[in-house]
Short mmCIF file of N, CA, C and O in Angstrom, two decimals:
data_model
loop_
_atom_site.label_atom_id
_atom_site.label_comp_id
_atom_site.label_asym_id
_atom_site.label_seq_id
_atom_site.Cartn_x
_atom_site.Cartn_y
_atom_site.Cartn_z
N MET L 56 -29.80 90.74 194.43
CA MET L 56 -29.08 90.04 194.43
C MET L 56 -28.52 89.48 192.79
O MET L 56 -29.17 88.88 192.63
N ILE L 57 -27.06 89.82 192.97
CA ILE L 57 -26.30 89.99 191.38
C ILE L 57 -24.93 89.54 191.80
O ILE L 57 -24.64 90.00 192.88
N TYR L 58 -24.81 88.04 190.94
CA TYR L 58 -23.46 88.72 191.28
C TYR L 58 -22.19 89.44 190.76
O TYR L 58 -22.11 89.01 189.92
N CYS L 59 -21.22 90.17 191.80
CA CYS L 59 -19.70 90.53 190.59
C CYS L 59 -18.59 89.88 191.69
O CYS L 59 -18.07 89.64 192.15
N GLU L 60 -18.35 89.48 190.00
CA GLU L 60 -16.84 88.74 190.06
C GLU L 60 -15.58 89.89 191.48
O GLU L 60 -15.09 88.74 191.75
N HIS L 61 -16.24 90.65 191.81
CA HIS L 61 -15.17 91.67 191.89
C HIS L 61 -15.95 92.31 193.30
O HIS L 61 -14.95 93.46 193.74
N GLY L 62 -16.92 91.36 193.43
CA GLY L 62 -17.52 92.82 194.42
C GLY L 62 -18.47 93.59 194.77
O GLY L 62 -18.69 94.46 193.07
N HIS L 63 -19.32 94.01 195.56
CA HIS L 63 -20.08 95.12 194.98
C HIS L 63 -19.45 96.77 195.90
O HIS L 63 -18.61 96.36 196.65
N GLU L 64 -19.72 97.73 195.45
CA GLU L 64 -19.40 99.22 195.50
C GLU L 64 -20.76 99.05 196.78
O GLU L 64 -20.96 98.56 196.49
N GLN L 65 -19.54 99.70 197.82
CA GLN L 65 -20.28 100.32 198.69
C GLN L 65 -21.15 101.60 199.17
O GLN L 65 -20.32 102.53 198.62
N ASP L 66 -21.80 101.42 199.97
CA ASP L 66 -22.71 103.27 200.72
C ASP L 66 -21.12 103.73 201.34
O ASP L 66 -20.79 102.72 201.98
N GLU L 67 -21.96 104.86 201.65
CA GLU L 67 -20.42 106.02 202.97
C GLU L 67 -20.96 104.65 204.20
O GLU L 67 -20.27 105.40 205.04
N ASN L 68 -22.08 103.67 204.89
CA ASN L 68 -21.64 103.13 205.75
C ASN L 68 -21.09 102.21 206.20
O ASN L 68 -21.14 100.98 206.62
N GLY L 69 -20.86 101.88 204.61
CA GLY L 69 -19.77 100.10 204.46
C GLY L 69 -20.87 99.29 203.71
O GLY L 69 -20.91 97.71 203.90
N CYS L 70 -22.45 99.47 203.17
CA CYS L 70 -24.08 98.48 203.07
C CYS L 70 -23.77 97.68 201.52
O CYS L 70 -22.84 99.15 200.56
N ASP L 71 -23.63 96.92 201.02
CA ASP L 71 -23.37 96.63 199.52
C ASP L 71 -24.34 97.21 198.94
O ASP L 71 -25.80 97.38 199.57
N LEU L 72 -24.35 97.34 197.75
CA LEU L 72 -25.01 98.52 196.57
C LEU L 72 -24.93 97.57 195.17
O LEU L 72 -24.06 96.11 195.75
N CYS L 73 -26.21 97.54 195.00
CA CYS L 73 -25.98 96.69 194.14
C CYS L 73 -25.31 96.91 192.34
O CYS L 73 -26.32 97.36 191.17
N ILE L 74 -24.63 97.57 192.95
CA ILE L 74 -22.87 97.87 191.07
C ILE L 74 -21.96 97.11 192.05
O ILE L 74 -21.41 97.05 192.85
N CYS L 75 -21.80 96.35 191.14
CA CYS L 75 -20.52 96.04 190.74
C CYS L 75 -19.27 96.81 190.25
O CYS L 75 -19.63 97.90 189.97
N LYS L 76 -18.34 95.67 190.85
CA LYS L 76 -16.93 97.18 191.38
C LYS L 76 -16.44 96.45 189.84
O LYS L 76 -16.27 95.85 189.03
N VAL L 77 -15.05 97.38 189.32
CA VAL L 77 -14.60 97.73 188.22
C VAL L 77 -13.38 97.72 188.56
O VAL L 77 -12.80 98.48 189.36
N PRO L 78 -12.52 95.78 188.54
CA PRO L 78 -11.24 96.15 188.38
C PRO L 78 -10.36 97.23 187.91
O PRO L 78 -10.75 98.01 186.37
N LYS L 79 -9.24 97.80 188.98
CA LYS L 79 -8.49 99.23 188.29
C LYS L 79 -7.56 98.47 187.17
O LYS L 79 -7.15 97.51 187.08
N GLU L 80 -7.37 99.67 186.06
CA GLU L 80 -6.51 99.36 185.44
C GLU L 80 -5.20 99.13 185.79
O GLU L 80 -4.88 99.96 186.73
N GLY L 81 -4.54 99.30 185.04
CA GLY L 81 -2.81 98.70 185.76
C GLY L 81 -2.29 98.32 186.19
O GLY L 81 -3.06 96.78 186.71
N SER L 82 -0.82 98.23 186.36
CA SER L 82 -0.37 96.48 187.13
C SER L 82 0.62 97.18 188.02
O SER L 82 0.71 98.11 187.90
N CYS L 83 1.22 96.33 189.40
CA CYS L 83 1.70 96.97 190.26
C CYS L 83 2.75 97.19 189.90
O CYS L 83 3.27 96.36 188.55
N PRO L 84 3.95 97.97 190.07
CA PRO L 84 5.47 97.87 190.21
C PRO L 84 5.70 96.67 190.49
O PRO L 84 5.22 96.62 191.34
N PRO L 85 7.00 96.90 189.50
CA PRO L 85 7.73 95.23 190.65
C PRO L 85 8.39 95.83 192.22
O PRO L 85 8.68 96.61 192.07
N ALA L 86 7.58 94.55 192.69
CA ALA L 86 8.64 94.95 194.39
C ALA L 86 10.28 95.55 194.01
O ALA L 86 10.74 93.84 193.33
N PRO L 87 10.38 95.87 195.27
CA PRO L 87 11.81 95.73 195.19
C PRO L 87 12.66 94.58 195.46
O PRO L 87 12.22 93.63 196.28
N GLN L 88 13.87 93.68 194.75
CA GLN L 88 14.60 92.97 194.94
C GLN L 88 16.39 93.38 195.64
O GLN L 88 15.86 94.50 195.97
N GLY L 89 16.42 91.71 195.95
CA GLY L 89 17.88 91.95 197.38
C GLY L 89 16.93 92.07 198.80
O GLY L 89 15.97 92.16 199.20
N ASP L 90 18.24 93.12 199.62
CA ASP L 90 17.71 92.84 200.79
C ASP L 90 16.90 94.42 201.47
O ASP L 90 16.12 94.48 202.52
N ILE L 91 17.19 95.32 200.74
CA ILE L 91 15.77 96.65 200.93
C ILE L 91 14.39 95.73 200.71
O ILE L 91 14.07 95.61 199.68
N GLY L 92 14.18 95.78 201.48
CA GLY L 92 12.73 95.80 200.83
C GLY L 92 11.29 96.77 201.51
O GLY L 92 11.68 97.64 201.94
N GLY L 93 10.43 96.83 201.93
CA GLY L 93 9.46 97.84 201.97
C GLY L 93 8.84 97.49 203.16
O GLY L 93 10.07 96.78 204.29
N ILE L 94 7.41 98.13 204.26
CA ILE L 94 7.88 98.34 205.65
C ILE L 94 6.83 96.94 205.22
O ILE L 94 6.19 96.45 204.81
N CYS L 95 7.14 96.29 206.43
CA CYS L 95 6.70 95.20 206.67
C CYS L 95 5.56 95.09 207.67
O CYS L 95 4.89 94.01 208.53
N SER L 96 4.46 95.96 206.28
CA SER L 96 2.93 95.95 207.01
C SER L 96 1.96 95.71 206.42
O SER L 96 1.97 96.33 205.36
N GLU L 97 1.47 95.10 206.52
CA GLU L 97 -0.04 95.41 205.50
C GLU L 97 -1.61 96.77 205.02
O GLU L 97 -2.00 96.28 206.56
N MET L 98 -1.21 97.05 204.31
CA MET L 98 -1.67 98.59 204.54
C MET L 98 -2.73 98.38 203.76
O MET L 98 -4.15 99.42 203.92
N CYS L 99 -2.96 97.37 203.21
CA CYS L 99 -4.50 96.87 202.89
C CYS L 99 -3.98 95.70 202.40
O CYS L 99 -3.24 95.14 202.17
N LEU L 100 -5.94 95.37 201.34
CA LEU L 100 -5.56 94.03 201.18
C LEU L 100 -5.99 93.88 199.42
O LEU L 100 -6.02 92.58 199.77
N ASN L 101 -6.44 94.48 198.71
CA ASN L 101 -6.90 95.04 197.73
C ASN L 101 -7.64 95.75 197.81
O ASN L 101 -6.72 97.22 198.32
N ASP L 102 -6.85 95.91 195.85
CA ASP L 102 -7.44 97.23 195.43
C ASP L 102 -8.64 97.63 195.67
O ASP L 102 -8.41 99.53 195.81
N TYR L 103 -9.32 97.65 196.11
CA TYR L 103 -10.60 98.82 196.91
C TYR L 103 -10.09 98.92 198.05
O TYR L 103 -10.80 99.91 198.43
N ASN L 104 -8.98 98.49 198.03
CA ASN L 104 -8.53 98.96 200.10
C ASN L 104 -7.88 100.62 199.47
O ASN L 104 -7.72 101.65 200.22
N CYS L 105 -7.84 100.74 197.91
CA CYS L 105 -6.58 102.18 198.01
C CYS L 105 -7.65 103.01 196.92
O CYS L 105 -8.40 102.63 196.51
N THR L 106 -7.28 104.38 197.49
CA THR L 106 -7.72 105.41 196.52
C THR L 106 -7.57 105.52 195.85
O THR L 106 -6.12 105.57 195.28
N GLY L 107 -8.70 106.58 194.97
CA GLY L 107 -8.45 107.01 193.56
C GLY L 107 -8.20 105.77 192.12
O GLY L 107 -8.43 104.19 192.56
N SER L 108 -6.93 106.32 191.52
CA SER L 108 -6.68 104.23 190.55
C SER L 108 -5.37 103.70 191.26
O SER L 108 -4.85 102.79 190.57
N MET L 109 -4.93 103.97 192.62
CA MET L 109 -4.53 103.02 193.21
C MET L 109 -4.38 102.07 193.62
O MET L 109 -5.25 101.16 193.76
N LYS L 110 -3.97 100.65 193.50
CA LYS L 110 -3.54 99.11 193.42
C LYS L 110 -2.18 98.83 195.44
O LYS L 110 -1.68 99.08 195.36
N CYS L 111 -3.72 98.00 195.69
CA CYS L 111 -1.75 97.82 196.46
C CYS L 111 -2.13 96.55 196.11
O CYS L 111 -1.89 95.11 195.25
N CYS L 112 -0.26 96.74 196.31
CA CYS L 112 1.33 95.96 195.54
C CYS L 112 1.90 95.58 196.85
O CYS L 112 1.79 96.26 197.93
N SER L 113 2.70 94.08 196.54
CA SER L 113 3.45 94.60 197.26
C SER L 113 5.00 95.26 197.49
O SER L 113 4.66 95.34 196.28
N ASN L 114 4.81 95.47 198.86
CA ASN L 114 6.38 96.05 198.83
C ASN L 114 8.01 95.80 198.84
O ASN L 114 8.34 96.31 199.40
N GLY L 115 7.62 94.64 198.95
CA GLY L 115 8.66 93.72 199.03
C GLY L 115 9.20 93.02 200.85
O GLY L 115 9.41 92.22 201.22
N CYS L 116 7.96 92.86 201.51
CA CYS L 116 7.82 93.01 202.55
C CYS L 116 6.44 92.68 202.71
O CYS L 116 5.86 92.06 203.79
N GLY L 117 5.20 93.78 202.61
CA GLY L 117 3.79 93.81 203.17
C GLY L 117 3.26 94.20 202.07
O GLY L 117 4.01 93.71 200.71
N HIS L 118 2.38 95.01 201.64
CA HIS L 118 1.24 95.44 200.83
C HIS L 118 1.00 96.71 201.31
O HIS L 118 1.30 97.29 202.58
N ALA L 119 1.10 97.49 200.16
CA ALA L 119 0.61 99.21 200.37
C ALA L 119 -0.02 99.38 198.83
O ALA L 119 0.51 99.21 197.65
N CYS L 120 -1.10 100.99 199.49
CA CYS L 120 -1.16 101.79 198.37
C CYS L 120 -0.38 101.81 196.94
O CYS L 120 0.60 103.11 197.77
N MET L 121 -0.05 101.73 196.02
CA MET L 121 0.83 101.75 194.51
C MET L 121 0.17 102.92 194.13
O MET L 121 -0.86 102.21 193.62
N GLU L 122 0.54 103.79 193.08
CA GLU L 122 0.56 104.16 191.94
C GLU L 122 0.75 102.80 190.65
O GLU L 122 1.64 102.33 190.77
N PRO L 123 -0.05 103.10 189.82
CA PRO L 123 -0.47 101.75 189.05
C PRO L 123 0.88 101.81 187.62
O PRO L 123 0.98 103.00 187.94
N VAL L 124 1.24 100.98 187.00
CA VAL L 124 2.23 101.40 185.82
C VAL L 124 0.90 100.66 184.51
O VAL L 124 0.61 99.53 184.47
N MET L 125 0.36 101.82 183.57
CA MET L 125 -0.29 101.44 182.79
C MET L 125 0.82 101.26 181.25
O MET L 125 1.51 100.92 181.32
N PRO L 126 -0.10 99.66 181.02
CA PRO L 126 0.07 98.90 180.09
C PRO L 126 0.52 99.44 178.68
O PRO L 126 -0.60 101.32 178.69
N GLN L 127 1.45 99.73 177.57
CA GLN L 127 1.67 100.26 176.41
C GLN L 127 1.15 99.24 175.94
O GLN L 127 1.59 98.03 174.87
N CYS L 128 -0.63 99.91 175.06
CA CYS L 128 -1.48 98.30 174.15
C CYS L 128 -0.71 99.36 172.97
O CYS L 128 -0.32 101.07 172.53
N SER L 129 -0.55 98.64 171.63
CA SER L 129 -0.95 98.58 170.94
C SER L 129 -2.43 99.33 170.33
O SER L 129 -3.62 99.32 170.76
N LYS L 130 -2.19 99.96 169.33
CA LYS L 130 -3.69 100.59 168.28
C LYS L 130 -4.38 99.18 167.88
O LYS L 130 -3.74 98.63 167.30
N VAL L 131 -5.61 98.79 168.20
CA VAL L 131 -6.73 98.03 167.86
C VAL L 131 -7.67 98.90 166.97
O VAL L 131 -8.15 99.97 167.11
N MET L 132 -7.13 97.69 165.74
CA MET L 132 -8.51 98.14 164.97
C MET L 132 -9.43 97.08 164.65
O MET L 132 -9.03 95.89 163.59
N CYS L 133 -10.82 96.75 165.52
CA CYS L 133 -11.06 95.30 165.50
C CYS L 133 -12.60 95.40 164.60
O CYS L 133 -13.17 96.63 163.62
N ARG L 134 -12.11 94.45 162.85
CA ARG L 134 -13.19 94.64 162.34
C ARG L 134 -15.04 94.10 162.60
O ARG L 134 -15.45 92.95 161.91
N MET L 135 -15.90 93.90 164.05
CA MET L 135 -16.16 93.16 163.95
C MET L 135 -17.50 94.82 165.34
O MET L 135 -16.67 95.73 165.95
N ARG L 136 -18.80 94.69 165.55
CA ARG L 136 -19.34 95.55 165.95
C ARG L 136 -19.59 94.92 167.84
O ARG L 136 -20.22 93.76 167.77
N CYS L 137 -18.87 95.21 168.67
CA CYS L 137 -19.77 94.78 170.05
C CYS L 137 -20.93 95.86 170.48
O CYS L 137 -19.87 96.77 171.47
N LEU L 138 -21.29 95.04 170.98
CA LEU L 138 -22.48 96.00 171.46
C LEU L 138 -22.19 96.55 173.25
O LEU L 138 -22.52 98.09 173.72
N LYS L 139 -21.79 95.67 173.56
CA LYS L 139 -21.56 96.05 174.97
C LYS L 139 -19.93 96.65 175.29
O LYS L 139 -18.95 96.09 176.31
N GLY L 140 -19.30 96.73 174.41
CA GLY L 140 -17.90 96.73 174.52
C GLY L 140 -17.04 94.98 173.93
O GLY L 140 -17.54 94.43 173.88
N PHE L 141 -15.59 96.08 174.39
CA PHE L 141 -14.52 94.84 173.76
C PHE L 141 -13.65 93.66 174.97
O PHE L 141 -13.63 94.51 175.79
N LYS L 142 -13.39 92.85 174.85
CA LYS L 142 -12.70 92.48 175.53
C LYS L 142 -10.98 92.94 176.71
O LYS L 142 -10.95 93.54 175.26
N LYS L 143 -10.79 92.67 176.80
CA LYS L 143 -8.86 93.43 177.43
C LYS L 143 -8.09 92.16 177.92
O LYS L 143 -8.83 91.41 178.16
N ASP L 144 -7.13 92.31 177.48
CA ASP L 144 -6.30 91.11 178.16
C ASP L 144 -5.40 91.34 179.31
O ASP L 144 -6.27 92.18 180.03
N GLU L 145 -4.65 90.44 180.00
CA GLU L 145 -4.55 90.33 181.27
C GLU L 145 -3.94 91.53 181.15
O GLU L 145 -3.50 91.95 182.60
N ASN L 146 -2.39 92.92 179.93
CA ASN L 146 -2.40 93.51 180.01
C ASN L 146 -3.25 95.14 180.58
O ASN L 146 -2.96 95.85 180.47
N GLY L 147 -4.23 95.03 180.35
CA GLY L 147 -5.52 95.73 179.96
C GLY L 147 -5.30 95.80 178.34
O GLY L 147 -6.57 97.47 178.46
N CYS L 148 -5.81 95.76 177.20
CA CYS L 148 -5.32 95.97 176.59
C CYS L 148 -6.65 95.83 176.08
O CYS L 148 -6.80 94.13 176.08
N THR L 149 -7.18 96.47 174.77
CA THR L 149 -7.75 95.96 174.06
C THR L 149 -7.58 94.81 172.85
O THR L 149 -6.77 94.22 172.33
N ILE L 150 -8.51 93.43 172.89
CA ILE L 150 -8.30 92.49 171.84
C ILE L 150 -9.96 92.67 171.26
O ILE L 150 -11.09 93.19 171.54
N CYS L 151 -9.71 92.23 169.94
CA CYS L 151 -11.01 91.79 169.58
C CYS L 151 -11.92 90.67 169.46
O CYS L 151 -11.98 89.76 168.99
N GLU L 152 -12.49 90.75 170.98
CA GLU L 152 -13.78 89.82 171.83
C GLU L 152 -14.80 90.24 172.50
O GLU L 152 -13.93 91.58 172.88
N CYS L 153 -15.81 90.10 172.05
CA CYS L 153 -16.85 91.24 172.23
C CYS L 153 -16.82 90.40 173.97
O CYS L 153 -17.47 88.77 174.26
N LEU L 154 -17.85 91.41 175.14
CA LEU L 154 -17.97 91.14 176.17
C LEU L 154 -18.87 90.54 175.85
O LEU L 154 -19.88 90.93 175.36
N GLU L 155 -19.11 89.82 176.66
CA GLU L 155 -20.91 88.82 176.66
C GLU L 155 -21.68 89.87 177.85
O GLU L 155 -21.61 90.75 178.26
#
């Protein structure tokens, strides 16, 4: 009985395991603008419906699994030691704050 912000990993039968899901890195590419949109169907509900590193993103009309856009992070040199690692910002870039 552990709380997982992003839900639990599941076994091959779809049953929850005591392992927290880890958010996928990157962000969705921008949805097309104007009259041209994607397929108007919900092909996924969230990132965990997508295989590998793909994320569930808007295609301009519905949602589909797409390759993420990875952030361009600058090299960070933190003058501290964090036993559990460092936090990441909204772009997935490391910041000098310890994970709790």
